[in-house]
Amino acid sequence: MSWTVLPAAHFAEHATLWQQLHRRCGAPSLLAADFVAPLLAQFSTGRELLARCRMDGETVAMALIVPAGRAGWSTFQPAQAPIGLWLQRPGLDMERLAQGLMRALPGFPLVFGITQLDPAMHARPADCGSVRTLDYIDTARVTIEGSFDTYWNNRGKNLRANLKKQRARLARDGIPTRLVVCRDARDIAAAVEDYGRLEGSGWKAARGTAVDAGNAQGRYYRTMLENFCARGKGSVYRYYFGDQLVAADLCVEDADSIVVLKTAYDERVPNALSPTLLMREEACRRLFDEGRFRRLEFYGRVMDWHLRWTEDVRTMYHVNVYRWPGLRRLHTLLASTARSRQAAHPSP
């Protein structure tokens, strides 16, 4: 096993290699080269490295990594990336790979963190040897099989009745609903601008975290979605009450799943109406009817509304790999002691 590291600014020169490994790993769209490259373009700080592992002359693992604290490194994890930017061939030992990478890194790192791993892609390892895992978030997905009517009849009675009541109100007021799906790269700039206007009208604007066509997030989503749409793997769902845009989803796709990356809605819509849920119902009906995908993935922290949509929930996790097993045991003991003290002396 041989690891090499170089500045992540050279990613474009190695994007083909990354994409080849991505295909061999059967990795999701969230790790495709055209998802990753715009992340670096918009959110890197210049400290990131691109790491590559070779065995028997073949590339078997790649990752984007950054320093983490005084004696650690971790995978590069901008907020716009739902899972850690780590690729490895199936069947390889993650602990051994991370140990080898630490020996190739500058300085003398004591721990390497692989963040936001999906157990659907990487089975969670046991806490032993030099490995310690930590829960990240619970996340949900909808399995797309059978008919939409069967799926919908298995949803809660309150959800179905509430949305039926909302549709009746809209019909009574003479307001038609319309779901528009954009898949053409030439239309993505306008779609992202529309999305930004929705977020810009709500609480995210007050916090300075809203997508805007002119900020780094807006540039990222435009470039990334244009890349995906150019190969038929991106989409923006927009939902209208009459001519008023009231909700939108930014999505990427792979062979058997569609991932909702971000959702926004018009917060000026009356509280008695739920544009996001109405959009989700129509979008799900279309996905079931088309039969193109097996899963609808959300990847965000599970919310109450997710649980009305699905019972399929799993726990994502982080992995810390320490230079020595004793260091893992010490860190685990210190963390346990800190939790016990906090429980004994809770903050007022």
Coordinates of C-alpha atoms in Angstrom, one line a residue:
M1 CA 0.0 0.0 0.0
S2 CA 1.4 3.4 -1.0
W3 CA -0.3 6.7 -0.3
T4 CA 0.7 10.0 -2.0
V5 CA -0.7 13.4 -1.2
L6 CA -0.7 16.7 -3.2
P7 CA -2.5 20.0 -3.0
A8 CA -6.2 19.6 -3.8
A9 CA -5.9 22.5 -6.3
H10 CA -4.6 19.7 -8.6
F11 CA -8.0 17.8 -8.4
A12 CA -8.9 18.6 -12.0
E13 CA -5.7 16.8 -13.2
H14 CA -6.9 13.6 -11.3
A15 CA -10.6 13.9 -11.8
T16 CA -10.6 11.1 -14.4
L17 CA -8.9 8.8 -11.9
W18 CA -11.3 9.8 -9.2
Q19 CA -14.3 9.1 -11.5
Q20 CA -12.9 5.7 -12.5
L21 CA -12.6 4.7 -8.8
H22 CA -16.0 6.1 -8.2
R23 CA -17.5 3.7 -10.8
R24 CA -15.5 0.8 -9.4
C25 CA -16.8 1.5 -5.9
G26 CA -20.4 1.8 -7.0
A27 CA -20.5 5.0 -5.0
P28 CA -23.4 7.4 -5.0
S29 CA -23.7 10.6 -7.1
L30 CA -22.6 12.6 -4.0
L31 CA -19.1 11.4 -4.6
A32 CA -18.9 11.8 -8.4
A33 CA -16.1 14.0 -9.7
D34 CA -18.5 16.6 -11.0
F35 CA -20.1 16.9 -7.6
V36 CA -16.8 17.2 -5.8
A37 CA -14.9 19.6 -8.1
P38 CA -17.3 22.6 -7.6
L39 CA -17.1 22.0 -3.8
L40 CA -13.4 22.7 -4.0
A41 CA -13.8 25.6 -6.4
Q42 CA -16.2 27.4 -4.0
F43 CA -15.4 26.2 -0.5
S44 CA -11.8 25.2 -0.2
T45 CA -9.4 27.3 1.9
G46 CA -6.1 26.2 0.2
R47 CA -5.3 23.8 3.1
E48 CA -6.9 20.8 1.5
L49 CA -5.0 17.9 0.1
L50 CA -5.9 15.2 -2.4
A51 CA -4.8 11.7 -1.2
R52 CA -4.4 8.7 -3.4
C53 CA -3.7 5.1 -2.4
R54 CA -2.2 2.5 -4.8
M55 CA -1.9 -1.2 -4.4
D56 CA -0.2 -3.4 -7.0
G57 CA -0.1 -0.4 -9.4
E58 CA -3.9 0.2 -9.1
T59 CA -5.7 3.1 -7.4
V60 CA -7.8 1.6 -4.6
A61 CA -8.7 4.7 -2.5
M62 CA -8.8 8.5 -2.8
A63 CA -9.9 11.2 -0.5
L64 CA -10.0 15.0 0.0
I65 CA -8.6 15.8 3.4
V66 CA -7.8 18.8 5.7
P67 CA -5.9 19.4 8.9
A68 CA -8.2 19.0 12.0
G69 CA -6.8 20.5 15.2
R70 CA -3.1 20.3 16.3
A71 CA -2.5 16.6 15.7
G72 CA -5.2 15.4 13.4
W73 CA -6.6 15.3 9.9
S74 CA -10.0 14.6 8.5
T75 CA -11.9 14.3 5.3
F76 CA -12.9 17.7 3.7
Q77 CA -16.5 18.3 4.8
P78 CA -18.2 21.5 3.5
A79 CA -21.8 21.8 4.6
Q80 CA -23.0 21.2 1.0
A81 CA -21.5 17.7 1.0
P82 CA -23.9 15.2 2.6
I83 CA -21.3 12.4 3.0
G84 CA -17.6 12.3 3.5
L85 CA -15.3 12.8 0.5
W86 CA -13.7 9.3 0.9
L87 CA -13.6 6.6 -1.8
Q88 CA -12.3 3.1 -1.3
R89 CA -12.6 -0.2 -3.2
P90 CA -15.1 -2.6 -1.6
G91 CA -13.6 -5.2 0.7
L92 CA -10.6 -3.1 1.8
D93 CA -9.9 -2.4 5.5
M94 CA -10.7 1.2 6.3
E95 CA -8.6 1.1 9.5
R96 CA -5.5 -0.1 7.5
L97 CA -6.1 2.5 4.8
A98 CA -6.4 5.3 7.3
Q99 CA -3.3 4.1 9.2
G100 CA -1.3 4.1 6.0
L101 CA -2.5 7.6 5.1
M102 CA -1.5 9.0 8.5
R103 CA 2.0 7.8 7.9
A104 CA 2.1 9.7 4.6
L105 CA 0.8 13.0 6.0
P106 CA 2.9 16.0 7.0
G107 CA 3.9 16.2 10.7
F108 CA 3.0 13.4 13.1
P109 CA -0.8 13.1 13.1
L110 CA -2.3 11.1 16.0
V111 CA -5.8 10.7 14.6
F112 CA -7.6 10.7 11.2
G113 CA -11.3 11.3 11.0
I114 CA -13.6 10.0 8.2
T115 CA -16.7 12.0 8.4
Q116 CA -20.4 11.5 7.6
L117 CA -20.3 7.9 6.4
D118 CA -23.4 6.1 5.2
P119 CA -23.9 2.6 6.5
A120 CA -25.6 1.7 3.2
M121 CA -22.2 2.2 1.6
H122 CA -19.8 1.4 4.4
A123 CA -20.8 -1.1 7.1
R124 CA -20.1 0.5 10.5
P125 CA -16.9 -1.0 12.0
A126 CA -16.6 -2.2 15.6
D127 CA -15.0 0.1 18.2
C128 CA -11.8 -1.9 18.6
G129 CA -8.1 -1.7 17.8
S130 CA -7.4 1.9 16.7
V131 CA -11.0 2.6 15.5
R132 CA -13.7 4.6 17.3
T133 CA -17.0 5.5 15.7
L134 CA -19.4 8.2 16.6
D135 CA -23.1 8.7 15.7
Y136 CA -23.6 11.6 13.3
I137 CA -27.3 11.9 12.4
D138 CA -30.3 9.7 11.6
T139 CA -31.4 10.1 8.0
A140 CA -34.4 8.9 6.1
R141 CA -35.2 7.6 2.6
V142 CA -38.3 6.4 0.7
T143 CA -38.2 3.0 -1.0
I144 CA -39.9 3.3 -4.4
E145 CA -41.6 0.0 -5.2
G146 CA -45.1 -1.0 -6.1
S147 CA -47.8 1.6 -6.8
F148 CA -48.0 5.1 -5.4
D149 CA -51.5 4.4 -4.2
T150 CA -50.4 1.5 -2.1
Y151 CA -47.5 3.5 -0.7
W152 CA -49.8 6.5 0.0
N153 CA -52.5 4.4 1.7
N154 CA -49.8 3.2 4.1
R155 CA -49.1 6.8 5.2
G156 CA -50.7 8.2 8.3
K157 CA -54.4 9.1 8.1
N158 CA -53.6 12.6 9.4
L159 CA -51.1 13.3 6.6
R160 CA -53.4 12.1 3.9
A161 CA -56.4 14.0 5.3
N162 CA -54.5 17.2 5.8
L163 CA -53.1 17.3 2.2
K164 CA -56.5 16.4 0.8
K165 CA -58.1 19.3 2.8
Q166 CA -55.4 21.7 1.5
R167 CA -56.0 20.7 -2.1
A168 CA -59.8 21.1 -1.6
R169 CA -59.1 24.6 -0.3
L170 CA -56.9 25.6 -3.2
A171 CA -59.5 24.2 -5.7
R172 CA -62.2 26.1 -3.9
D173 CA -60.2 29.3 -4.2
G174 CA -59.6 28.6 -7.9
I175 CA -55.8 28.2 -7.4
P176 CA -54.3 25.4 -9.6
T177 CA -51.1 23.6 -8.5
R178 CA -48.3 22.8 -11.0
L179 CA -45.1 20.7 -10.6
V180 CA -42.4 21.6 -13.1
V181 CA -39.2 19.5 -13.4
C182 CA -36.2 21.1 -15.0
R183 CA -33.5 18.8 -16.4
D184 CA -31.9 20.9 -19.1
A185 CA -28.5 22.4 -18.2
R186 CA -29.4 25.6 -20.1
D187 CA -32.3 26.2 -17.7
I188 CA -30.4 25.6 -14.4
A189 CA -29.1 29.2 -13.9
A190 CA -32.7 30.5 -13.8
A191 CA -33.9 27.6 -11.7
V192 CA -31.1 28.3 -9.0
E193 CA -32.1 32.0 -9.1
D194 CA -35.7 31.0 -8.4
Y195 CA -34.5 28.7 -5.6
G196 CA -32.4 31.5 -4.1
R197 CA -35.4 33.9 -4.1
L198 CA -37.4 31.4 -2.1
E199 CA -34.6 31.0 0.5
G200 CA -34.0 34.7 0.4
S201 CA -37.5 35.4 1.6
G202 CA -37.2 33.4 4.8
W203 CA -35.2 32.9 8.0
K204 CA -32.0 31.7 6.2
A205 CA -31.6 35.2 4.7
A206 CA -31.6 36.7 8.2
R207 CA -28.9 34.3 9.2
G208 CA -26.9 34.9 6.0
T209 CA -27.0 31.2 5.0
A210 CA -29.5 31.5 2.1
V211 CA -28.5 30.4 -1.4
D212 CA -28.2 33.4 -3.8
A213 CA -27.2 33.3 -7.4
G214 CA -24.3 35.6 -6.6
N215 CA -22.8 33.9 -3.5
A216 CA -20.6 30.8 -3.2
Q217 CA -23.6 28.5 -2.6
G218 CA -25.4 29.8 -5.6
R219 CA -22.3 29.4 -7.8
Y220 CA -21.8 25.9 -6.4
Y221 CA -25.3 24.6 -7.0
R222 CA -25.5 26.2 -10.5
T223 CA -22.2 24.7 -11.7
M224 CA -22.8 21.3 -10.1
L225 CA -26.3 20.9 -11.4
E226 CA -25.3 22.1 -14.9
N227 CA -22.7 19.4 -14.8
F228 CA -25.2 16.7 -13.7
C229 CA -27.9 17.9 -16.1
A230 CA -25.5 17.8 -19.0
R231 CA -25.3 14.0 -18.5
G232 CA -28.9 13.5 -17.6
K233 CA -28.5 13.1 -13.8
G234 CA -29.7 16.4 -12.3
S235 CA -33.1 18.0 -11.7
V236 CA -34.8 20.9 -10.1
Y237 CA -38.4 20.5 -9.0
R238 CA -40.5 23.7 -8.8
Y239 CA -44.0 23.9 -7.4
Y240 CA -46.5 26.6 -8.2
F241 CA -49.8 27.9 -6.8
G242 CA -51.1 29.4 -10.0
D243 CA -48.2 31.5 -11.3
Q244 CA -46.6 31.8 -7.8
L245 CA -43.5 29.7 -7.1
V246 CA -44.0 28.3 -3.6
A247 CA -41.5 25.5 -3.2
A248 CA -38.4 23.9 -4.9
D249 CA -36.0 21.0 -4.6
L250 CA -32.5 20.7 -5.9
C251 CA -31.7 17.1 -6.8
V252 CA -29.0 14.8 -8.2
E253 CA -29.5 11.3 -9.4
D254 CA -27.6 8.1 -10.0
A255 CA -28.6 4.7 -11.4
D256 CA -31.2 3.8 -8.8
S257 CA -31.7 6.8 -6.5
I258 CA -32.6 10.5 -6.5
V259 CA -31.2 12.7 -3.7
V260 CA -33.0 15.8 -2.5
L261 CA -30.0 18.1 -1.6
K262 CA -32.0 21.2 -0.6
T263 CA -35.6 22.3 -0.2
A264 CA -37.0 25.8 0.0
Y265 CA -40.5 27.2 0.2
D266 CA -42.1 30.6 0.3
E267 CA -42.6 31.4 3.9
R268 CA -45.2 34.0 3.0
V269 CA -47.7 31.3 2.1
P270 CA -50.5 31.1 4.8
N271 CA -49.8 28.6 7.6
A272 CA -52.8 26.5 6.7
L273 CA -51.0 25.5 3.5
S274 CA -47.8 23.3 3.3
P275 CA -46.3 23.9 -0.2
T276 CA -43.4 21.6 0.5
L277 CA -45.6 18.6 1.5
L278 CA -47.9 19.2 -1.4
M279 CA -44.9 19.3 -3.8
R280 CA -43.5 16.1 -2.2
E281 CA -46.8 14.3 -2.7
E282 CA -46.9 15.1 -6.4
A283 CA -43.2 14.5 -6.9
C284 CA -43.5 11.1 -5.1
R285 CA -46.5 10.1 -7.3
R286 CA -44.4 10.9 -10.4
L287 CA -41.4 9.0 -9.2
F288 CA -43.5 5.9 -8.4
D289 CA -45.3 6.2 -11.8
E290 CA -42.0 6.6 -13.7
G291 CA -40.3 3.7 -12.0
R292 CA -36.8 5.1 -12.8
F293 CA -35.5 4.9 -9.2
R294 CA -35.6 2.5 -6.3
R295 CA -35.0 5.2 -3.6
L296 CA -35.6 8.8 -2.7
E297 CA -32.8 9.9 -0.4
F298 CA -32.9 12.9 1.9
Y299 CA -29.6 12.7 3.7
G300 CA -30.4 15.5 6.1
R301 CA -31.1 15.1 9.8
V302 CA -34.4 13.2 10.1
M303 CA -37.3 15.5 11.0
D304 CA -40.9 14.8 12.1
W305 CA -42.2 15.2 8.6
H306 CA -39.8 12.6 7.3
L307 CA -41.3 10.1 9.6
R308 CA -44.7 10.8 8.1
W309 CA -43.2 9.9 4.7
T310 CA -41.2 6.8 5.6
E311 CA -40.2 4.4 8.3
D312 CA -36.8 3.7 6.6
V313 CA -34.3 5.5 8.9
R314 CA -30.6 4.7 9.4
T315 CA -27.8 6.3 11.4
M316 CA -24.9 7.9 9.7
Y317 CA -21.6 8.0 11.6
H318 CA -18.0 9.3 11.8
V319 CA -14.9 7.1 12.2
N320 CA -11.8 8.1 14.1
V321 CA -8.6 6.1 13.4
Y322 CA -5.8 6.6 15.9
R323 CA -2.1 6.1 15.5
W324 CA -2.1 3.6 18.4
P325 CA -4.9 1.6 20.0
G326 CA -4.0 2.9 23.4
L327 CA -4.7 6.4 22.2
R328 CA -8.2 5.3 21.1
R329 CA -8.8 3.8 24.6
L330 CA -7.6 7.0 26.3
H331 CA -9.8 9.2 24.1
T332 CA -12.8 7.0 24.8
L333 CA -12.2 7.1 28.6
L334 CA -11.8 10.9 28.6
A335 CA -15.0 11.3 26.5
S336 CA -16.9 9.0 28.9
T337 CA -15.6 10.9 31.9
A338 CA -16.6 14.3 30.4
R339 CA -20.2 12.9 29.7
S340 CA -20.5 11.6 33.3
R341 CA -19.4 15.0 34.8
Q342 CA -21.9 16.8 32.5
A343 CA -24.7 14.5 33.6
A344 CA -23.8 15.0 37.3
H345 CA -23.6 18.8 36.9
P346 CA -25.9 19.9 34.1
S347 CA -25.8 23.5 32.9
P348 CA -28.5 25.7 34.5

